[in-house]
Amino acid sequence: RWQRRARNRADGALALGRAFGEASAKREVFEMKKLAMAALAAASFATMAQADPAEGMWKTEPGETGYLYVSISECGANVCGTIKQAFDSSGNASLAYEHLGKPIISDMGAEGDGNYSGGTVLAPDNGKTYKSVMELSGDSLVVKGCVAGGLICRGQTWTRVK
């Protein structure tokens, strides 16, 4: 009889220990999940706060008729560029420029190491749109429009304005 009581007490203590152990383990898992979620949220905010390196105002190469200022900014997960200002060959603002306010770069995806692809570029001199690639190096941005699957490309080197 005393053996049965001792066994019951031991079983009760073991059950109590298991209950506290399970609660402690569940609490640890919960705390670990909270910590993981906080780390994920912090990483997400840090990524959202980082601007794409290509963002900003860019000056195109001067051509026969002048040059442009293009504003590059995020558009969804990619970057896009809009013609913000046009200047004639003497550097005077050209308010009547027909492509003012139009997108010149669309849906350009970052590949890393300053390379972009998958988007398109408008060639204002002929009004046509081409598949495009870009390469960023410091304050220079090489923008190319390509045909024939990227075998033939024409491009310019733009310089950062601000």
PDB file of C-alpha atoms in Angstrom:
ATOM      1  CA  ARG A   1       0.000   0.000   0.000  1.00  0.00           C
ATOM      2  CA  TRP A   2       2.758   2.480   0.872  1.00  0.00           C
ATOM      3  CA  GLN A   3       4.417   1.553  -2.427  1.00  0.00           C
ATOM      4  CA  ARG A   4       1.273   2.480  -4.337  1.00  0.00           C
ATOM      5  CA  ARG A   5       1.114   5.882  -2.556  1.00  0.00           C
ATOM      6  CA  ALA A   6       4.772   6.559  -3.329  1.00  0.00           C
ATOM      7  CA  ARG A   7       4.203   5.576  -6.936  1.00  0.00           C
ATOM      8  CA  ASN A   8       1.147   7.854  -7.175  1.00  0.00           C
ATOM      9  CA  ARG A   9       3.110  10.718  -5.634  1.00  0.00           C
ATOM     10  CA  ALA A  10       5.989  10.147  -8.019  1.00  0.00           C
ATOM     11  CA  ASP A  11       3.602   9.948 -10.980  1.00  0.00           C
ATOM     12  CA  GLY A  12       1.935  13.152  -9.815  1.00  0.00           C
ATOM     13  CA  ALA A  13       5.263  14.948  -9.462  1.00  0.00           C
ATOM     14  CA  LEU A  14       6.338  13.650 -12.877  1.00  0.00           C
ATOM     15  CA  ALA A  15       3.051  14.819 -14.405  1.00  0.00           C
ATOM     16  CA  LEU A  16       3.413  18.206 -12.692  1.00  0.00           C
ATOM     17  CA  GLY A  17       7.018  18.510 -13.971  1.00  0.00           C
ATOM     18  CA  ARG A  18       5.882  17.612 -17.479  1.00  0.00           C
ATOM     19  CA  ALA A  19       3.131  20.213 -17.329  1.00  0.00           C
ATOM     20  CA  PHE A  20       5.546  22.917 -16.233  1.00  0.00           C
ATOM     21  CA  GLY A  21       8.119  21.700 -18.765  1.00  0.00           C
ATOM     22  CA  GLU A  22       5.590  21.778 -21.609  1.00  0.00           C
ATOM     23  CA  ALA A  23       4.383  25.226 -20.604  1.00  0.00           C
ATOM     24  CA  SER A  24       7.974  26.430 -20.419  1.00  0.00           C
ATOM     25  CA  ALA A  25       8.761  24.882 -23.822  1.00  0.00           C
ATOM     26  CA  LYS A  26       5.625  26.424 -25.335  1.00  0.00           C
ATOM     27  CA  ARG A  27       6.565  29.798 -23.861  1.00  0.00           C
ATOM     28  CA  GLU A  28      10.088  29.482 -25.341  1.00  0.00           C
ATOM     29  CA  VAL A  29       8.685  28.644 -28.780  1.00  0.00           C
ATOM     30  CA  PHE A  30       6.299  31.597 -28.536  1.00  0.00           C
ATOM     31  CA  GLU A  31       9.151  33.942 -27.546  1.00  0.00           C
ATOM     32  CA  MET A  32      11.306  32.629 -30.410  1.00  0.00           C
ATOM     33  CA  LYS A  33       8.458  33.213 -32.870  1.00  0.00           C
ATOM     34  CA  LYS A  34       8.017  36.771 -31.575  1.00  0.00           C
ATOM     35  CA  LEU A  35      11.750  37.405 -31.958  1.00  0.00           C
ATOM     36  CA  ALA A  36      11.771  35.987 -35.503  1.00  0.00           C
ATOM     37  CA  MET A  37       8.770  38.130 -36.489  1.00  0.00           C
ATOM     38  CA  ALA A  38      10.430  41.252 -35.045  1.00  0.00           C
ATOM     39  CA  ALA A  39      13.633  40.514 -36.997  1.00  0.00           C
ATOM     40  CA  LEU A  40      11.640  39.975 -40.198  1.00  0.00           C
ATOM     41  CA  ALA A  41       9.733  43.235 -39.683  1.00  0.00           C
ATOM     42  CA  ALA A  42      12.981  45.142 -39.042  1.00  0.00           C
ATOM     43  CA  ALA A  43      14.559  43.710 -42.193  1.00  0.00           C
ATOM     44  CA  SER A  44      11.454  44.609 -44.222  1.00  0.00           C
ATOM     45  CA  PHE A  45      11.467  48.204 -42.984  1.00  0.00           C
ATOM     46  CA  ALA A  46      15.197  48.536 -43.681  1.00  0.00           C
ATOM     47  CA  THR A  47      14.675  47.278 -47.239  1.00  0.00           C
ATOM     48  CA  MET A  48      11.708  49.591 -47.798  1.00  0.00           C
ATOM     49  CA  ALA A  49      13.651  52.599 -46.515  1.00  0.00           C
ATOM     50  CA  GLN A  50      16.563  51.969 -48.874  1.00  0.00           C
ATOM     51  CA  ALA A  51      16.206  53.862 -52.125  1.00  0.00           C
ATOM     52  CA  ASP A  52      17.288  52.269 -55.360  1.00  0.00           C
ATOM     53  CA  PRO A  53      20.769  53.533 -56.305  1.00  0.00           C
ATOM     54  CA  ALA A  54      19.537  54.613 -59.753  1.00  0.00           C
ATOM     55  CA  GLU A  55      16.877  56.914 -58.270  1.00  0.00           C
ATOM     56  CA  GLY A  56      17.353  60.611 -58.899  1.00  0.00           C
ATOM     57  CA  MET A  57      17.627  63.171 -61.684  1.00  0.00           C
ATOM     58  CA  TRP A  58      19.743  62.309 -64.730  1.00  0.00           C
ATOM     59  CA  LYS A  59      20.991  64.395 -67.662  1.00  0.00           C
ATOM     60  CA  THR A  60      21.009  62.649 -71.036  1.00  0.00           C
ATOM     61  CA  GLU A  61      23.863  63.050 -73.497  1.00  0.00           C
ATOM     62  CA  PRO A  62      23.510  66.258 -75.535  1.00  0.00           C
ATOM     63  CA  GLY A  63      22.315  65.581 -79.068  1.00  0.00           C
ATOM     64  CA  GLU A  64      21.699  67.699 -82.142  1.00  0.00           C
ATOM     65  CA  THR A  65      18.545  69.216 -80.673  1.00  0.00           C
ATOM     66  CA  GLY A  66      19.563  69.381 -76.991  1.00  0.00           C
ATOM     67  CA  TYR A  67      19.330  67.204 -73.885  1.00  0.00           C
ATOM     68  CA  LEU A  68      16.836  66.046 -71.259  1.00  0.00           C
ATOM     69  CA  TYR A  69      16.511  65.756 -67.501  1.00  0.00           C
ATOM     70  CA  VAL A  70      15.019  62.380 -66.576  1.00  0.00           C
ATOM     71  CA  SER A  71      13.702  61.593 -63.100  1.00  0.00           C
ATOM     72  CA  ILE A  72      14.179  57.928 -62.180  1.00  0.00           C
ATOM     73  CA  SER A  73      12.110  56.546 -59.316  1.00  0.00           C
ATOM     74  CA  GLU A  74      10.561  53.317 -58.091  1.00  0.00           C
ATOM     75  CA  CYS A  75       7.503  51.968 -59.865  1.00  0.00           C
ATOM     76  CA  GLY A  76       6.411  48.889 -57.982  1.00  0.00           C
ATOM     77  CA  ALA A  77       9.372  46.530 -57.639  1.00  0.00           C
ATOM     78  CA  ASN A  78      11.190  48.162 -60.578  1.00  0.00           C
ATOM     79  CA  VAL A  79      12.411  51.615 -61.582  1.00  0.00           C
ATOM     80  CA  CYS A  80      10.964  53.939 -64.203  1.00  0.00           C
ATOM     81  CA  GLY A  81      12.066  57.252 -65.663  1.00  0.00           C
ATOM     82  CA  THR A  82      10.040  60.282 -66.728  1.00  0.00           C
ATOM     83  CA  ILE A  83      11.167  63.225 -68.878  1.00  0.00           C
ATOM     84  CA  LYS A  84      10.998  66.188 -66.483  1.00  0.00           C
ATOM     85  CA  GLN A  85      12.747  68.935 -68.470  1.00  0.00           C
ATOM     86  CA  ALA A  86      13.998  69.487 -71.986  1.00  0.00           C
ATOM     87  CA  PHE A  87      16.750  71.860 -73.088  1.00  0.00           C
ATOM     88  CA  ASP A  88      17.729  73.023 -76.556  1.00  0.00           C
ATOM     89  CA  SER A  89      21.313  72.807 -77.838  1.00  0.00           C
ATOM     90  CA  SER A  90      22.150  76.200 -76.245  1.00  0.00           C
ATOM     91  CA  GLY A  91      20.943  75.014 -72.807  1.00  0.00           C
ATOM     92  CA  ASN A  92      17.680  76.975 -72.767  1.00  0.00           C
ATOM     93  CA  ALA A  93      14.581  75.257 -71.358  1.00  0.00           C
ATOM     94  CA  SER A  94      12.282  73.961 -74.076  1.00  0.00           C
ATOM     95  CA  LEU A  95       8.750  74.091 -72.630  1.00  0.00           C
ATOM     96  CA  ALA A  96       7.129  73.009 -75.902  1.00  0.00           C
ATOM     97  CA  TYR A  97       9.052  69.701 -76.108  1.00  0.00           C
ATOM     98  CA  GLU A  98       6.555  67.075 -77.311  1.00  0.00           C
ATOM     99  CA  HIS A  99       7.685  64.282 -74.941  1.00  0.00           C
ATOM    100  CA  LEU A 100       7.775  66.384 -71.753  1.00  0.00           C
ATOM    101  CA  GLY A 101       6.220  64.414 -68.868  1.00  0.00           C
ATOM    102  CA  LYS A 102       6.259  61.126 -70.777  1.00  0.00           C
ATOM    103  CA  PRO A 103       7.866  57.952 -69.468  1.00  0.00           C
ATOM    104  CA  ILE A 104      11.218  57.253 -71.119  1.00  0.00           C
ATOM    105  CA  ILE A 105      12.198  54.199 -69.007  1.00  0.00           C
ATOM    106  CA  SER A 106       9.607  51.626 -67.966  1.00  0.00           C
ATOM    107  CA  ASP A 107       9.716  48.617 -65.622  1.00  0.00           C
ATOM    108  CA  MET A 108      13.498  48.296 -65.362  1.00  0.00           C
ATOM    109  CA  GLY A 109      14.385  45.516 -62.919  1.00  0.00           C
ATOM    110  CA  ALA A 110      17.515  45.591 -60.762  1.00  0.00           C
ATOM    111  CA  GLU A 111      19.785  42.563 -61.184  1.00  0.00           C
ATOM    112  CA  GLY A 112      22.423  43.676 -58.686  1.00  0.00           C
ATOM    113  CA  ASP A 113      25.901  45.145 -59.084  1.00  0.00           C
ATOM    114  CA  GLY A 114      24.431  48.217 -60.820  1.00  0.00           C
ATOM    115  CA  ASN A 115      22.861  46.227 -63.673  1.00  0.00           C
ATOM    116  CA  TYR A 116      19.231  46.592 -64.759  1.00  0.00           C
ATOM    117  CA  SER A 117      17.205  44.802 -67.423  1.00  0.00           C
ATOM    118  CA  GLY A 118      13.752  43.632 -68.425  1.00  0.00           C
ATOM    119  CA  GLY A 119      12.376  47.089 -69.097  1.00  0.00           C
ATOM    120  CA  THR A 120      11.934  49.343 -72.077  1.00  0.00           C
ATOM    121  CA  VAL A 121      13.270  52.718 -73.170  1.00  0.00           C
ATOM    122  CA  LEU A 122      11.676  55.319 -75.423  1.00  0.00           C
ATOM    123  CA  ALA A 123      13.940  56.796 -78.093  1.00  0.00           C
ATOM    124  CA  PRO A 124      12.516  60.340 -78.287  1.00  0.00           C
ATOM    125  CA  ASP A 125      14.227  61.049 -81.610  1.00  0.00           C
ATOM    126  CA  ASN A 126      12.095  58.449 -83.416  1.00  0.00           C
ATOM    127  CA  GLY A 127       9.266  57.857 -80.903  1.00  0.00           C
ATOM    128  CA  LYS A 128       9.922  54.088 -80.779  1.00  0.00           C
ATOM    129  CA  THR A 129      10.226  51.919 -77.680  1.00  0.00           C
ATOM    130  CA  TYR A 130      12.973  49.305 -77.330  1.00  0.00           C
ATOM    131  CA  LYS A 131      13.887  46.575 -74.874  1.00  0.00           C
ATOM    132  CA  SER A 132      16.439  48.086 -72.557  1.00  0.00           C
ATOM    133  CA  VAL A 133      19.372  47.455 -70.240  1.00  0.00           C
ATOM    134  CA  MET A 134      21.094  49.881 -67.884  1.00  0.00           C
ATOM    135  CA  GLU A 135      24.384  49.869 -66.020  1.00  0.00           C
ATOM    136  CA  LEU A 136      25.022  52.179 -63.075  1.00  0.00           C
ATOM    137  CA  SER A 137      28.553  53.119 -62.055  1.00  0.00           C
ATOM    138  CA  GLY A 138      28.858  55.978 -59.570  1.00  0.00           C
ATOM    139  CA  ASP A 139      27.236  59.059 -61.119  1.00  0.00           C
ATOM    140  CA  SER A 140      27.106  57.557 -64.627  1.00  0.00           C
ATOM    141  CA  LEU A 141      24.224  55.533 -66.005  1.00  0.00           C
ATOM    142  CA  VAL A 142      24.598  53.759 -69.341  1.00  0.00           C
ATOM    143  CA  VAL A 143      21.138  53.345 -70.892  1.00  0.00           C
ATOM    144  CA  LYS A 144      20.785  51.139 -73.984  1.00  0.00           C
ATOM    145  CA  GLY A 145      17.865  50.285 -76.239  1.00  0.00           C
ATOM    146  CA  CYS A 146      18.231  46.935 -78.004  1.00  0.00           C
ATOM    147  CA  VAL A 147      16.745  44.995 -80.915  1.00  0.00           C
ATOM    148  CA  ALA A 148      17.272  41.483 -82.285  1.00  0.00           C
ATOM    149  CA  GLY A 149      17.195  39.918 -78.830  1.00  0.00           C
ATOM    150  CA  GLY A 150      19.847  42.264 -77.490  1.00  0.00           C
ATOM    151  CA  LEU A 151      22.350  41.678 -80.308  1.00  0.00           C
ATOM    152  CA  ILE A 152      22.144  45.250 -81.582  1.00  0.00           C
ATOM    153  CA  CYS A 153      22.053  48.049 -79.011  1.00  0.00           C
ATOM    154  CA  ARG A 154      22.274  51.841 -79.119  1.00  0.00           C
ATOM    155  CA  GLY A 155      22.822  53.815 -75.981  1.00  0.00           C
ATOM    156  CA  GLN A 156      23.947  56.858 -74.064  1.00  0.00           C
ATOM    157  CA  THR A 157      25.784  57.614 -70.860  1.00  0.00           C
ATOM    158  CA  TRP A 158      23.705  59.810 -68.568  1.00  0.00           C
ATOM    159  CA  THR A 159      25.124  61.805 -65.671  1.00  0.00           C
ATOM    160  CA  ARG A 160      23.494  62.306 -62.278  1.00  0.00           C
ATOM    161  CA  VAL A 161      22.165  65.849 -61.697  1.00  0.00           C
ATOM    162  CA  LYS A 162      20.938  65.524 -58.091  1.00  0.00           C
TER     163      LYS A 162
END
